[in-house]
Tab-separated table of C-alpha atoms in Angstrom:
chain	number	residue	atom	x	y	z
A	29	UNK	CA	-0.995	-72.407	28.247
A	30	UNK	CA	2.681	-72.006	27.449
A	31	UNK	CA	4.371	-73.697	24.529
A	32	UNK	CA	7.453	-74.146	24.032
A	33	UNK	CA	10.346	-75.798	21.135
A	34	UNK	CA	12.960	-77.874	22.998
A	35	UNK	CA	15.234	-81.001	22.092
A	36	UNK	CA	15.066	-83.916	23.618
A	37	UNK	CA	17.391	-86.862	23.887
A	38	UNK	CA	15.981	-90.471	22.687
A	39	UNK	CA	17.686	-93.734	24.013
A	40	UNK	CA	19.667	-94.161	20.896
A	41	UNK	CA	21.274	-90.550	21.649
A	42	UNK	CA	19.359	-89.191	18.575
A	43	UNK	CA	17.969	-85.912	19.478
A	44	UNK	CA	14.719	-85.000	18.449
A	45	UNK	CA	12.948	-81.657	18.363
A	46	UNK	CA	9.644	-81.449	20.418
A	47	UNK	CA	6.837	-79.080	21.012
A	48	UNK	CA	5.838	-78.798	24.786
A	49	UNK	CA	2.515	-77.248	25.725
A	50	UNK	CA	2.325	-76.564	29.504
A	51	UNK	CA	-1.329	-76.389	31.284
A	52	UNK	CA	-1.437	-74.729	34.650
A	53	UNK	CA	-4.369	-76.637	36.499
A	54	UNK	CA	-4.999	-75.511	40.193
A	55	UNK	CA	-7.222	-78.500	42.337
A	56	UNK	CA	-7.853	-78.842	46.053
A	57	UNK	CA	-5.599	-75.199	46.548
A	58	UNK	CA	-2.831	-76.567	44.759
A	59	UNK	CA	-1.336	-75.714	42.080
A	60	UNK	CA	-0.125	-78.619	39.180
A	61	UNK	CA	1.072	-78.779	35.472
A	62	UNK	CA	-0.050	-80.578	32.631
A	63	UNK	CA	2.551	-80.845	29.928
A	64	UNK	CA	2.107	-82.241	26.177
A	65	UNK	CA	4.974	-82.907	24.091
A	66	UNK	CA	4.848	-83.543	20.555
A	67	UNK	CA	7.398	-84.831	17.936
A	68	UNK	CA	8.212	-82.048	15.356
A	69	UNK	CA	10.698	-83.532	13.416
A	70	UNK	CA	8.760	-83.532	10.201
A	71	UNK	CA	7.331	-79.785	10.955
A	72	UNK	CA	11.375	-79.111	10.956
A	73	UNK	CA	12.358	-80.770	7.983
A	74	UNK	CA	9.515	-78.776	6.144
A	75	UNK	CA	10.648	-75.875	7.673
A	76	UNK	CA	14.412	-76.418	6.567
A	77	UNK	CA	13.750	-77.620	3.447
A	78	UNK	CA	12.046	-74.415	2.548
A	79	UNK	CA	14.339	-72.191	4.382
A	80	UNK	CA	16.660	-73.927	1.821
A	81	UNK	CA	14.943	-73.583	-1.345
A	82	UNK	CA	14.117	-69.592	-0.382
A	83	UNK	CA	17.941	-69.425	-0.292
A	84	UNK	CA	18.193	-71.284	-3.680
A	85	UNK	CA	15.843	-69.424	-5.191
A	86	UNK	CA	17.073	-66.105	-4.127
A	87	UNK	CA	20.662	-67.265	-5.206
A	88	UNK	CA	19.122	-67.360	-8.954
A	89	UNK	CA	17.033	-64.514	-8.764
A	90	UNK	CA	19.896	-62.319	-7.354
A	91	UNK	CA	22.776	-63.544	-9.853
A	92	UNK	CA	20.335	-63.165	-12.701
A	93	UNK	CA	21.399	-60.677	-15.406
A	94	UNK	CA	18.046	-58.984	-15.769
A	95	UNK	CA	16.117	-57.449	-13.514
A	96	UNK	CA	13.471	-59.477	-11.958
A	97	UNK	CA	10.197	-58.095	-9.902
A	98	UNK	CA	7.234	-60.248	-8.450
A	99	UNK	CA	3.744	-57.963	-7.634
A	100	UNK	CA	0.555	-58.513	-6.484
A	101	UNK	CA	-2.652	-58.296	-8.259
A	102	UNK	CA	-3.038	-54.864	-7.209
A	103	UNK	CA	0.547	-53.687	-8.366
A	104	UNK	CA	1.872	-54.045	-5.262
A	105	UNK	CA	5.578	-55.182	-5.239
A	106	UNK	CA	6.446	-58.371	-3.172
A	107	UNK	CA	10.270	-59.171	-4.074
A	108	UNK	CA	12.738	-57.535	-6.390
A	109	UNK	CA	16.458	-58.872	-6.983
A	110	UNK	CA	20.221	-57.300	-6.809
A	111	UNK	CA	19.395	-56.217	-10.214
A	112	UNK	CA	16.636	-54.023	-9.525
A	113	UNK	CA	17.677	-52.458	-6.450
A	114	UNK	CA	21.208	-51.386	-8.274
A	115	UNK	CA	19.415	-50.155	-11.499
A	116	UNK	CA	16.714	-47.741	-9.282
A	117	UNK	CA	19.154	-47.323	-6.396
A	118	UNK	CA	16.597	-48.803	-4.293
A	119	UNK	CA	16.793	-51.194	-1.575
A	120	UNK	CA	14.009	-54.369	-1.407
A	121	UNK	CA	12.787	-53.116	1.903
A	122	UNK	CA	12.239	-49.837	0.048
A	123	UNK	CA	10.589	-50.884	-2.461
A	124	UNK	CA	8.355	-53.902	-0.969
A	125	UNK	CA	4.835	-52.882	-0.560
A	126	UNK	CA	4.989	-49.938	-3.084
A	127	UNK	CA	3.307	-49.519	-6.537
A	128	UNK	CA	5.212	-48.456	-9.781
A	129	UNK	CA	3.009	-44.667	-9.147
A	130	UNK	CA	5.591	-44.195	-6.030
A	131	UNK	CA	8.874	-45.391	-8.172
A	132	UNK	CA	8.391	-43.985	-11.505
A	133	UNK	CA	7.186	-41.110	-13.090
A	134	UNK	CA	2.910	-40.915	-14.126
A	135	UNK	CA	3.783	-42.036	-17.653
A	136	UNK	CA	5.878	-44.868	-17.089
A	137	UNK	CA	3.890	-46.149	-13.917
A	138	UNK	CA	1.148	-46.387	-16.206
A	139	UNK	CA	2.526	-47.980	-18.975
A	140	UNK	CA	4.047	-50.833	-16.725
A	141	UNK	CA	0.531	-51.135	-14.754
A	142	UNK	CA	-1.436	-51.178	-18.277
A	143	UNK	CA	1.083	-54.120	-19.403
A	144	UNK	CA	0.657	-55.951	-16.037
A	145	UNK	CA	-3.047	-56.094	-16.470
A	146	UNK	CA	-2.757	-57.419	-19.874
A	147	UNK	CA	-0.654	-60.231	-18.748
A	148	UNK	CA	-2.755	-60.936	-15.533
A	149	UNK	CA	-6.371	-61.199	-18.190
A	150	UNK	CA	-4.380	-63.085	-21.168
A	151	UNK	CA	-3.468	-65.683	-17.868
A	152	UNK	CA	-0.247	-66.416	-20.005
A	153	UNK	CA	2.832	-65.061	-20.049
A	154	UNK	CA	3.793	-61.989	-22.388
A	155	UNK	CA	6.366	-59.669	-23.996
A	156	UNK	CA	6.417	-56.069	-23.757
A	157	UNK	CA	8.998	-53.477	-24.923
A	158	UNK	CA	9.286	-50.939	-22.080
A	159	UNK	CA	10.872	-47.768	-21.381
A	160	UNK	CA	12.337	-46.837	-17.354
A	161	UNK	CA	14.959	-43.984	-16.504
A	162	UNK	CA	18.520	-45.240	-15.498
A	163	UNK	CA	21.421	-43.022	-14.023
A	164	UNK	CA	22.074	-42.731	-17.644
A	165	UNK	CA	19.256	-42.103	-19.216
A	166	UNK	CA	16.288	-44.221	-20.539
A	167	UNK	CA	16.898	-48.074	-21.447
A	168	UNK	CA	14.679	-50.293	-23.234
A	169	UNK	CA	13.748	-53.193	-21.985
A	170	UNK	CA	12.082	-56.432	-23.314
A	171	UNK	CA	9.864	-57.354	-20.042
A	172	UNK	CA	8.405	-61.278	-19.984
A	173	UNK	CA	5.322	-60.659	-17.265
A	174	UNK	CA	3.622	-63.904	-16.480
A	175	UNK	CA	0.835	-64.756	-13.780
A	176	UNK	CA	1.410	-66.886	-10.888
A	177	UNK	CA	-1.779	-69.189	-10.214
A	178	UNK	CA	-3.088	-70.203	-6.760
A	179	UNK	CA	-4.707	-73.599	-5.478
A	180	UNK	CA	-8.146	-72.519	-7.112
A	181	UNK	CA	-6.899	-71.623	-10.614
A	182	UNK	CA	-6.601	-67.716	-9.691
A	183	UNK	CA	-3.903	-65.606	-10.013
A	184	UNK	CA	-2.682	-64.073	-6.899
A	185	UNK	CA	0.794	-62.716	-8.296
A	186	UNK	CA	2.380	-61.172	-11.298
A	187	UNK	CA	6.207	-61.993	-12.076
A	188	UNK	CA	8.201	-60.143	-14.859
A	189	UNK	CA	11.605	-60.664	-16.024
A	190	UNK	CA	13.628	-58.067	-18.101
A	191	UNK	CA	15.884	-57.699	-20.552
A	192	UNK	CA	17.945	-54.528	-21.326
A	193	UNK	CA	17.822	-54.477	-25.376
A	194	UNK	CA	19.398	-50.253	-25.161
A	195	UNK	CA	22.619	-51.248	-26.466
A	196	UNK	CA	20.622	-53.254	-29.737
A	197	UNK	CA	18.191	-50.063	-30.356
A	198	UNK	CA	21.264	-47.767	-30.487
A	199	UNK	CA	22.790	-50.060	-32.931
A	200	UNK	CA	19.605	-50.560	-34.688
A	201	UNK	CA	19.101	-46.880	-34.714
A	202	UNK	CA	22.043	-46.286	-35.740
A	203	UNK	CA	22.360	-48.564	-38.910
A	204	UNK	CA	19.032	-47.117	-39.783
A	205	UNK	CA	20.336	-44.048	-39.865
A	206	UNK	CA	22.971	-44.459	-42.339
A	207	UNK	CA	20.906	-46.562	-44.652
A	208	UNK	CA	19.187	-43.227	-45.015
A	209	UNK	CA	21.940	-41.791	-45.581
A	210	UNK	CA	23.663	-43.764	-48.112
A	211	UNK	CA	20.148	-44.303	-49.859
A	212	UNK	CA	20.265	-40.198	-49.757
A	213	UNK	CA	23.437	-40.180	-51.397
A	214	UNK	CA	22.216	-43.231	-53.246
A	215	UNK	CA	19.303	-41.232	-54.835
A	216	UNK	CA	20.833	-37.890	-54.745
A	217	UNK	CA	24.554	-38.493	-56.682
A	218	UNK	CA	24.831	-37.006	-60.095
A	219	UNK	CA	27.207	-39.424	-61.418
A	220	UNK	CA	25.764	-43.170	-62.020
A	221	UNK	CA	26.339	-45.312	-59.099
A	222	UNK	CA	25.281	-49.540	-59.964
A	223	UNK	CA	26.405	-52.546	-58.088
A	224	UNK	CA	26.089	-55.875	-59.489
A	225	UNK	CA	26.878	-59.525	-58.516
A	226	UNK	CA	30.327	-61.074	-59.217
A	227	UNK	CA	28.767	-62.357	-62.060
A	228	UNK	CA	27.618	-58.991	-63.631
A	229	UNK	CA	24.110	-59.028	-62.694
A	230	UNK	CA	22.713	-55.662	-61.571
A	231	UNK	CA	21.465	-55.454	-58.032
A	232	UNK	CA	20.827	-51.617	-57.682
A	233	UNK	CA	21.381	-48.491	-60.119
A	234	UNK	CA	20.631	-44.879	-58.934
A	235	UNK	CA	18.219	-42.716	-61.173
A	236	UNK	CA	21.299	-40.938	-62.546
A	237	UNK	CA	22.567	-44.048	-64.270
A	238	UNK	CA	19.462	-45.039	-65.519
A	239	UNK	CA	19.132	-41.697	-66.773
């Protein structure tokens, strides 16, 4: 049997795709074919339709700020966008197929596998603070992981979307720091420091004042 796609030509000069099986049959010493041809115009209209939302969906996924990563159950990664590939200078077809243990170093790999597991039990999505190494050192990351559900209510995939919060704990860590060190100054002066409200209400005195 032989099949092939073709186009044929209806009446009203629409074309229409067709499937054609061919039979080879072989009677009396001869030799005779036996072809079936079947309309495929819906199969085709599937098929485009999802050829076209795969492009749509990639458009997002790739234009996306954050990096975004689908896995497998077993930690096994299926698709990763522009973002992720530029960050790990890693291409998709690199990375496809691989577990975090053959991207990142022990601690992190675990970390990210121990967080995927969480998600994948709790069967709803979560938010983790994580930790990779970029070109420029490590970046923090707030990582959404949810768990995609098949037909029978099981999960068969694990999708996480992340956003890089290293610019807001370098602030953060930074305004802590001189808290601490105007409370240490604060504490610490010998003269009287206060501060009060515009209408002469004391908010904060230092011990030497209230010395």
């Amino acid at each position: 049997t032989m099949v092939i796609e073709t186009v044929h030509r209806a009446k009203n000069g629409r074309l229409i795709p067709v499937e054609v099986s061919v039979n080879y049959l072989s009677y009396e010493d001869k030799e005779y074919h036996c072809a079936f041809v079947r309309d495929i115009t819906e199969r085709k209209r599937a098929e485009t339709e999802l050829c076209e939302s795969d492009a749509r969906l990639r458009a997002i996924l790739d234009n996306s700020p954050g990096m975004v990563f689908l896995k497998d159950t077993e930690g096994r990664y299926l698709h990763v966008n522009c973002q992720f590939e530029r960050a790990f200078h890693m291409t998709r077809e690199q990375v496809v197929g691989k577990t975090d243990e053959a991207i990142f170093v022990p601690e992190q790999a675990a970390a990210f596998r121990a967080n995927d597991l969480k998600a994948l039990q709790a069967g709803v999505p979560l938010e983790f603070e994580e930790v990779a190494m970029h070109d420029d050192g490590p970046h923090t990351s707030i990582v959404s992981k949810f768990p995609l559900f098949g037909g029978d209510g099981t999960p068969y995939a694990l999708c996480g979307i992340t956003t890089d919060i290293t610019e807001r704990k370098r602030v953060e860590e930074a305004l802590q720091k001189s808290e601490e060190r105007y409370r240490s100054i604060f504490e610490n002066a010998i003269e009287g420091i206060f501060q009060t409200t515009l209408d002469g209400k004391y908010v904060a005195v230092n011990p030497a004042l209230a010395r």
